[in-house]
XYZ file of C-alpha atoms in Angstrom:
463
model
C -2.575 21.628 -5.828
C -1.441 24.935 -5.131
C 0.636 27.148 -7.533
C 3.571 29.680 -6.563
C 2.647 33.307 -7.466
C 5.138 34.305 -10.125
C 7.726 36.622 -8.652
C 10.654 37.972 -10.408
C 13.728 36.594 -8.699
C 17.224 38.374 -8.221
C 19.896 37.116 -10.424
C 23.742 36.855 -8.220
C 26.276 38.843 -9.741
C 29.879 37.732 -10.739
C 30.752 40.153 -7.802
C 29.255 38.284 -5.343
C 30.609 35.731 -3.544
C 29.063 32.126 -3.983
C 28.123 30.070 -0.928
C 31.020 27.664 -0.779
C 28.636 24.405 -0.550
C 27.361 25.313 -3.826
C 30.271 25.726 -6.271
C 32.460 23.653 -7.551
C 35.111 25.141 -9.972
C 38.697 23.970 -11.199
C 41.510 26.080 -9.916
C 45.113 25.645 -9.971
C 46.643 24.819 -6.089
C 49.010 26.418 -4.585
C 52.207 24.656 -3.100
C 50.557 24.496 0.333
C 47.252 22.684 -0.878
C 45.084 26.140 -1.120
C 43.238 26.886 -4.395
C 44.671 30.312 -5.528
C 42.472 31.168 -7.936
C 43.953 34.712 -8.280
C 47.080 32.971 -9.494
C 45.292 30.857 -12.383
C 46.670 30.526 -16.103
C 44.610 33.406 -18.216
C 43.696 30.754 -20.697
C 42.065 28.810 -18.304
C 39.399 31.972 -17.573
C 39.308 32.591 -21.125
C 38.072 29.153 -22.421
C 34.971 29.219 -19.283
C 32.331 27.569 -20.736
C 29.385 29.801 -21.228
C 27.230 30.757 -17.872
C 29.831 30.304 -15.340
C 30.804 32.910 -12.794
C 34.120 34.585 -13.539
C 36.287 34.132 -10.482
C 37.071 37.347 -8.199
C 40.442 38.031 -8.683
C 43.164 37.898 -5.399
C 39.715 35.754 -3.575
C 40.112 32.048 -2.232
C 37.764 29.759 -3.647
C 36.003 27.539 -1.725
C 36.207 23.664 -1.282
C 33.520 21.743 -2.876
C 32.226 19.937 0.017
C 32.944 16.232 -0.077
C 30.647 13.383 -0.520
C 29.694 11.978 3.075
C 29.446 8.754 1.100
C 25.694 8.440 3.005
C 24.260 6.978 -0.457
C 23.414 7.565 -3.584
C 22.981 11.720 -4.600
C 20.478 13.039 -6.651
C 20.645 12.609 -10.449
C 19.409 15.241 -13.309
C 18.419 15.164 -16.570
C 18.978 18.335 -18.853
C 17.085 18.302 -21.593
C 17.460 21.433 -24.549
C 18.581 21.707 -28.069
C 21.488 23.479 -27.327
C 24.220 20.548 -26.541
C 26.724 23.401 -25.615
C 24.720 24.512 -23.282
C 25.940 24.172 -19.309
C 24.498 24.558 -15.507
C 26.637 25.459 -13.000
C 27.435 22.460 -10.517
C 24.673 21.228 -8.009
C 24.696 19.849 -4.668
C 22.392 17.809 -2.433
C 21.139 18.039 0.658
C 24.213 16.247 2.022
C 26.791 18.180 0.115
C 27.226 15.209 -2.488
C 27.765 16.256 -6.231
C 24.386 15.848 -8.207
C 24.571 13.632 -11.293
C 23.587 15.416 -14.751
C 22.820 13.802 -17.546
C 22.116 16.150 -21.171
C 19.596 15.223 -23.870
C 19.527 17.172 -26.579
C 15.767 15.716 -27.895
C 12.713 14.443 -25.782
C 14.046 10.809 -27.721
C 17.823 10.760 -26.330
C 15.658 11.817 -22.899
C 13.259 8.877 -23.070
C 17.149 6.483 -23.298
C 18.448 8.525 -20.251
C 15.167 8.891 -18.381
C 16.025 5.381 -16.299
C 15.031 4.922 -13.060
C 17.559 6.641 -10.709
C 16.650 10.301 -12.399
C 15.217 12.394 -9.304
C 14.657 15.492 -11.708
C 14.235 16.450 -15.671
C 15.944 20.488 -15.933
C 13.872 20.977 -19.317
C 15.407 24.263 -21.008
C 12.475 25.504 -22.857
C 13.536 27.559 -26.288
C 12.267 31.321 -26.605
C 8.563 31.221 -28.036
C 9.697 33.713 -30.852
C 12.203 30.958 -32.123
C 9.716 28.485 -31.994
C 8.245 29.117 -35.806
C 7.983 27.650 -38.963
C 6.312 24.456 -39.510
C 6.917 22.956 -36.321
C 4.882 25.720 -34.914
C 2.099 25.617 -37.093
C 1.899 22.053 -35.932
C 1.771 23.003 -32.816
C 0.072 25.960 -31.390
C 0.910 25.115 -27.912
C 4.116 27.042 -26.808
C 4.509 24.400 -23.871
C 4.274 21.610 -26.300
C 7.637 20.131 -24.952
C 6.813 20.477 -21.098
C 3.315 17.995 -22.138
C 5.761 15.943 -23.709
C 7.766 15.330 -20.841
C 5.183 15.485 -18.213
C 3.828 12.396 -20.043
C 6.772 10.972 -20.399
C 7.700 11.108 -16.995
C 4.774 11.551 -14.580
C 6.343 10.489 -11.253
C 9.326 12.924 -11.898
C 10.262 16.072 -10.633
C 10.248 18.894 -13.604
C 11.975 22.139 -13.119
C 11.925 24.462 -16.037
C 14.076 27.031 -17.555
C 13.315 30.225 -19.406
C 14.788 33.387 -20.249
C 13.776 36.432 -17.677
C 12.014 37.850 -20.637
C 9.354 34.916 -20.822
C 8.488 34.877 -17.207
C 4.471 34.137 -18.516
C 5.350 31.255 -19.965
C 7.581 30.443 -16.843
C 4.302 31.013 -14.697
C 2.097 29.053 -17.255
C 4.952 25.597 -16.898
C 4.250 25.379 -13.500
C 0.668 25.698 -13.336
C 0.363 22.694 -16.416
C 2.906 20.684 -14.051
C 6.244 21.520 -13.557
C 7.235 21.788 -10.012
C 9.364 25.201 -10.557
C 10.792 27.554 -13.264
C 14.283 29.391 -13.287
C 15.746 32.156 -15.388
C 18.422 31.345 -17.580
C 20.532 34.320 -16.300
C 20.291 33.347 -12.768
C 21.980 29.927 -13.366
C 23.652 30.462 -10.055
C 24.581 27.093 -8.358
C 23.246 28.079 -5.023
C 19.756 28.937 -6.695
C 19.771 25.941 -9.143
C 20.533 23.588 -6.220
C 18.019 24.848 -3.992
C 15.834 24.733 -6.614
C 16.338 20.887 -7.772
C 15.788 20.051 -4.027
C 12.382 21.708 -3.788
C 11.043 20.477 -7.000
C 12.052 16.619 -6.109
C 10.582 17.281 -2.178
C 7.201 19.059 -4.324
C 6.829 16.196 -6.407
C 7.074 13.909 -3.828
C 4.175 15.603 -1.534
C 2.570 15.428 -4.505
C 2.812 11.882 -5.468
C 1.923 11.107 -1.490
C -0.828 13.548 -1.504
C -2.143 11.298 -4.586
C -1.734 8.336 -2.875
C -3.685 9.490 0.099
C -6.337 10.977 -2.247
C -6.488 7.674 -4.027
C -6.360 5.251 -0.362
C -9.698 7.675 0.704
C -11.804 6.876 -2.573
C -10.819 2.934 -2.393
C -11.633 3.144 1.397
C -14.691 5.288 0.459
C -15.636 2.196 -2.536
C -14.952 -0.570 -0.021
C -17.524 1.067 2.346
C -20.523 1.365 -0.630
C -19.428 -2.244 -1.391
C -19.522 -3.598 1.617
C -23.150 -1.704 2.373
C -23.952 -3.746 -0.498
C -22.687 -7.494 1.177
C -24.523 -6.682 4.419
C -27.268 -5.013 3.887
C -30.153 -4.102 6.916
C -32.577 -7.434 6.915
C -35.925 -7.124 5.694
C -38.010 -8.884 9.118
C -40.672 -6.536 9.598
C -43.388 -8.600 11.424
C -41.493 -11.539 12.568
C -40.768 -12.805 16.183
C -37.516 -14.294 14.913
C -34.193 -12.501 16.414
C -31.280 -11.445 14.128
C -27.904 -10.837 14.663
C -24.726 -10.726 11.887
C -21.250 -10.254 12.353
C -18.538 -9.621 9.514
C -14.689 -9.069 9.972
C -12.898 -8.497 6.533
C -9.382 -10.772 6.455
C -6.005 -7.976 7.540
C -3.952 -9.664 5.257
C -5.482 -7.265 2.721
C -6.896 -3.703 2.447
C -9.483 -4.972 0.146
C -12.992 -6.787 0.838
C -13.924 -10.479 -0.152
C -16.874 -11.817 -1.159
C -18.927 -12.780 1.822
C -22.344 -11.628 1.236
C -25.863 -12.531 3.353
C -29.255 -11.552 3.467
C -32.332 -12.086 5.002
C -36.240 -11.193 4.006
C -39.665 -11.946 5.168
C -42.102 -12.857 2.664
C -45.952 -11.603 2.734
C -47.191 -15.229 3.813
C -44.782 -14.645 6.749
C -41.934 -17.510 5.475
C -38.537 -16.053 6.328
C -36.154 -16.398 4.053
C -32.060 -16.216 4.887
C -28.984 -17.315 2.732
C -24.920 -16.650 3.184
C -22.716 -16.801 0.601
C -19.183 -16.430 -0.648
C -17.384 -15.831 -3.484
C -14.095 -17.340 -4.048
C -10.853 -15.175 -4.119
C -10.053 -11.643 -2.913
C -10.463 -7.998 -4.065
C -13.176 -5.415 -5.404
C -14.225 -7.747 -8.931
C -15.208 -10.391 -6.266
C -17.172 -8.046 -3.613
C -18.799 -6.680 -6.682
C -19.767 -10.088 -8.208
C -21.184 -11.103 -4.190
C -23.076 -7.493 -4.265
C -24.744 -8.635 -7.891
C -25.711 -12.248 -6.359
C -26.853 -10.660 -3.141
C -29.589 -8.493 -4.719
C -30.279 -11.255 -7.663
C -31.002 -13.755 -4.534
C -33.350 -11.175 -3.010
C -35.281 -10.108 -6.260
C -35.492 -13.633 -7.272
C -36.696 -14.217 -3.362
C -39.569 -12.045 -3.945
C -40.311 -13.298 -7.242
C -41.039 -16.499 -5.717
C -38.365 -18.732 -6.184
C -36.972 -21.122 -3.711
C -34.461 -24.506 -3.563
C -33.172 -25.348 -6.725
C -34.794 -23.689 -9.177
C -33.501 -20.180 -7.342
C -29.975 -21.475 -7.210
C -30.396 -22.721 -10.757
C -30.983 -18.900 -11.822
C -28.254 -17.915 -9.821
C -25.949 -19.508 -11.652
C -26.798 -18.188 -14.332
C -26.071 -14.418 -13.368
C -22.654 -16.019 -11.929
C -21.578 -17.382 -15.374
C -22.546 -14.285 -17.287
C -21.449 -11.541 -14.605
C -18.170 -13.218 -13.530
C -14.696 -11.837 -14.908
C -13.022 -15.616 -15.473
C -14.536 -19.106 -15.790
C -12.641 -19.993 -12.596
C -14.469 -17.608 -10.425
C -17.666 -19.400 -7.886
C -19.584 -19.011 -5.556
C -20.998 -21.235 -2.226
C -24.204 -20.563 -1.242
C -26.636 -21.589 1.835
C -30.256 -20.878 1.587
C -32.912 -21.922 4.586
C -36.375 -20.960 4.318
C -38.329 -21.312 7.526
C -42.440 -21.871 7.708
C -44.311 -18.819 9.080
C -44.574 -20.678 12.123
C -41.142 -20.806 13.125
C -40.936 -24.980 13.585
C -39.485 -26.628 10.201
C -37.087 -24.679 7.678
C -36.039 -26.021 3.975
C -32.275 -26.329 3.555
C -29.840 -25.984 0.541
C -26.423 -26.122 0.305
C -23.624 -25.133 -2.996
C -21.041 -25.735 -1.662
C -21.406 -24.182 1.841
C -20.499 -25.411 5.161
C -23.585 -26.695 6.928
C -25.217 -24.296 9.186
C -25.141 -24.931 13.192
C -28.272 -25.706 14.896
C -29.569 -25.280 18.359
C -32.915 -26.691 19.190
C -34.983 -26.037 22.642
C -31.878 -25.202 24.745
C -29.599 -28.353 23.404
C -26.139 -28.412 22.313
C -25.657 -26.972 19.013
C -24.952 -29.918 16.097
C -24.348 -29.574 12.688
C -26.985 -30.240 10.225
C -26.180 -33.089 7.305
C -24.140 -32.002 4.401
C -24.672 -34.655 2.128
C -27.736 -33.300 0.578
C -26.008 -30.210 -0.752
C -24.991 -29.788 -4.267
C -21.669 -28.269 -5.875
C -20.450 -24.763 -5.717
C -22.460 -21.930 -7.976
C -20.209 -21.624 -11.253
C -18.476 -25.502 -11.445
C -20.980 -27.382 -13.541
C -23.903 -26.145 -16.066
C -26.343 -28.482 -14.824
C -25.892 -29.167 -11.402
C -28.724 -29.318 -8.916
C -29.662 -28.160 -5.706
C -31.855 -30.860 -3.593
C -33.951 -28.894 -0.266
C -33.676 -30.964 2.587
C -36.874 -30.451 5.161
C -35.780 -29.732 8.808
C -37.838 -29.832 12.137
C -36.603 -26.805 14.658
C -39.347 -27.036 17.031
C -40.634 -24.606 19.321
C -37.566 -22.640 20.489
C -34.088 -22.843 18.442
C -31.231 -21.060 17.163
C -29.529 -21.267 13.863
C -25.875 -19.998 13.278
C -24.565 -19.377 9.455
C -21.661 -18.863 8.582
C -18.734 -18.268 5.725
C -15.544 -20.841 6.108
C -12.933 -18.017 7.260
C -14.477 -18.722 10.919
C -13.612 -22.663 10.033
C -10.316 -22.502 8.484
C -8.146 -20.480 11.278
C -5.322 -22.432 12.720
C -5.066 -23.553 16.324
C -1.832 -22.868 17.983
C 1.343 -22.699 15.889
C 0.801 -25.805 14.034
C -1.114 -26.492 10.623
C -4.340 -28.080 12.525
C -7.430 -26.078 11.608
C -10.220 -25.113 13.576
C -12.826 -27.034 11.188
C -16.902 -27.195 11.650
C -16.179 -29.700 14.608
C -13.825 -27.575 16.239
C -16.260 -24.364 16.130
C -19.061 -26.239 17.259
C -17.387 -26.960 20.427
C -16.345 -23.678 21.170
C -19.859 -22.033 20.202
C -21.743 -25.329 22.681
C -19.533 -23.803 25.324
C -20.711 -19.855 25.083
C -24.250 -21.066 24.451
C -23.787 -23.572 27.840
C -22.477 -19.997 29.896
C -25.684 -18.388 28.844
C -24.699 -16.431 25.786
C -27.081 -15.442 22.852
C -26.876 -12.722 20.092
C -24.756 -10.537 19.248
C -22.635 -11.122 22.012
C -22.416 -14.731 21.550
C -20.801 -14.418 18.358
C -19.003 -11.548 19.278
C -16.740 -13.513 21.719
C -16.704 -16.950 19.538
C -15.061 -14.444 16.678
C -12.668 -12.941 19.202
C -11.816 -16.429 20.374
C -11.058 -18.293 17.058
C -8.877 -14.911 16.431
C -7.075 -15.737 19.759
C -6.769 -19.664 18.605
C -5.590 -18.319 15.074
C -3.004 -16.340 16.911
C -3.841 -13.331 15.514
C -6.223 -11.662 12.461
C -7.725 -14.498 10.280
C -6.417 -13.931 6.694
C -10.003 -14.325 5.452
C -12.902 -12.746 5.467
C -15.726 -13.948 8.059
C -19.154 -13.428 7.909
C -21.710 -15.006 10.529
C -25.687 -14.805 10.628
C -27.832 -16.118 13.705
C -31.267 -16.134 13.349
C -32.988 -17.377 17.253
C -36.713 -17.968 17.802
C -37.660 -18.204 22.174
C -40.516 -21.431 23.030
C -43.278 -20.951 21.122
């Protein structure tokens, strides 16, 4: 954030005449409505409280201008130790009267400092009065400013100094405060302007923050999401890959759809997709943990149930609640590409396509619960026969669970394996076959779906 160079500003005179939209003063009127303040009671001049202009004698004061009644003005809190103490009258950007409020301690500020304040005017005491034990206390001269900046971080802070600590005026602004005045240039045109800049400042700064602090959640989505679809380890196998994922636009954070896929020395391929229920970072990290225990427990060996067995286990000591699981489909599939192992947690069965025939779902019943709902569950693998030439479609349920139409029927596994028999019947394979069954359960859905979808095809020609 950038800070103003410190400049020494020029202070009005009583002689000069103050811009009408910025001064507000009483005056005794005239029979024909005009304020005359040449013709005002001495006592009246005499009792002017302390910083006021003294009004040119024989000159018309301006109107005040009147409130345009657009909305609320600006409101501002005074805080100094010196209840006494008074500011010249302030306007808005719309010529209404701004609202001041007076403190005379940081604790009557914190009971004033409600919502609807736009600015704090902290009037900072002269270092050399600042002694004694409160000082010794305290070493830091600015030791009020913290105390407010603390208090009131989303707040506009304008501070005020005598011309003779213009330092320590500098110094305010570069710890926080959004501008410094001069006591003796308590001029309403200057303090209004002033107000206004430090509540437009503060608000491209809070924005700026905002945009700093979208870019580094954008920028963590991104290394998360590397780490839910990572690049498939297939070296050496004749077996075709595609993935798709589409994170749900009903939120700017990712889920927990994961998927991976490895070849083993022996040449066994193994793939799995999984999902982790609810919505935010906590879950995509949980999915990115699972993701690479699955792998490392791949290579180590395991398969079926005793792999998902030790995957529960890193879900029920890496999860943030006892409510959080996980679903899970594993298939590991013989080096020679004809019969695959099968086990489901949860999952939706995976979609099979064998030698050129319509794609059917493969049974369910075998599968075992979700990852995470019971401390001894198990995991049967069910033995499948592909064949020579077949494809295999996984998938999360946020393809499954978009609506069709305006009413409250669902897609459902039935429902997309229609769809994807009629791409695959038009001659589509890959990436663009589940490019265009994503784009058309978004078009059934009627728009984005509100969850995330992940999809993995894995296709092996005749062989």
């Amino acid at each position: 954030m950038s800070v103003p160079v410190p400049h020494r500003r020029t202070a009005v005179l009583s002689q000069q005449v103050v811009p009408a939209r910025d001064v507000c003063a009483a005056a005794r009127r005239t029979a024909d409505g005009t304020a005359d303040v040449g013709t005002a009671p001495a006592h009246l001049l005499a009792t002017a409280p302390a910083g006021t202009r003294a009004p040119i004698p024989g000159a018309r004061r301006p109107e005040a201008p009147a409130d345009n009644g657009s909305g609320p003005g600006l409101t501002v809190l005074l805080i100094g130790d010196d209840p006494s103490s008074t500011v010249p009258d302030m306007w808005d950007w719309a010529g209404r009267k701004v609202r001041l409020r007076t403190a005379r301690n940081l604790t009557e500020a914190a009971r004033l400092l409600t919502h609807d304040v736009d600015c704090i005017l902290l009037d900072l005491a002269p270092a050399k009065e600042t002694d004694g034990p409160a000082a010794d206390a305290a070493a830091d001269t600015l030791g009020a400013l913290h105390a407010v900046l603390r208090m009131a971080p989303a707040h506009a802070v304008l501070v005020m100094t005598p011309e003779t600590d213009a330092e320590r005026a500098a110094e305010a602004v570069r710890v926080g405060a959004q501008d410094y005045l001069f006591r003796d240039e308590l001029d309403g045109a200057v303090l209004s302007r002033a107000v206004r800049y430090a509540v437009e400042r503060k608000r491209a700064d809070l924005a700026q923050r905002q945009l700093t602090e979208s870019r580094m959640r954008a920028q963590e989505n991104a290394r998360l999401e590397r780490g839910l679809l990572p690049t498939p380890l297939l070296d050496g196998s004749d077996l075709r890959f595609a993935a798709r994922y589409r994170p749900g636009r009903s939120r700017a954070l990712l889920g927990g759809d994961f998927y991976d896929t490895v070849r083993m020395p022996d040449g066994t391929v193994h793939a799995m997709i999984g999902d982790v229920c609810g919505h935010g970072p906590d879950e995509a990290a949980l999915g990115v943990e699972l993701r690479i225990a699955w792998r490392a427990l791949t290579f180590a060996g395991l398969c079926g149930d005793e792999l998902l067995s030790t995957l529960q286990k890193v879900l029920e000591h890496e999860r943030a609640d006892d409510e959080i699981f996980a679903t899970l489909c594993t298939v590991d599939i013989s080096p020679d590409g004809r019969r695959a192992g099968l086990c489901l947690a949860g999952h939706p069965a995976p979609l099979l396509s064998c030698a050129g025939g319509p794609p059917r779902l493969l049974p369910y019943e075998f599968g075992g619960p979700a990852l995470g709902l019971l401390p001894y569950a198990r995991w049967p693998r069910h033995q499948i026969e592909l064949g020579g030439a077949w494809s295999l479609m996984m998938y999360t349920d946020g393809l499954i669970e978009g609506h069709v139409g305006e009413g409250r029927l669902r897609l459902g596994q039935e429902g997309m394996a229609e769809l994807v028999a009629r791409r695959m019947a038009a001659g589509l394979t890959g990436e663009e076959l589940l490019d265009t069954t994503l784009n058309e359960v978004r078009d059934l859905n009627g728009g984005e779906l509100t969850d995330d979808v992940a999809v993995l095809l894995l296709d092996r020609g005749r062989g």
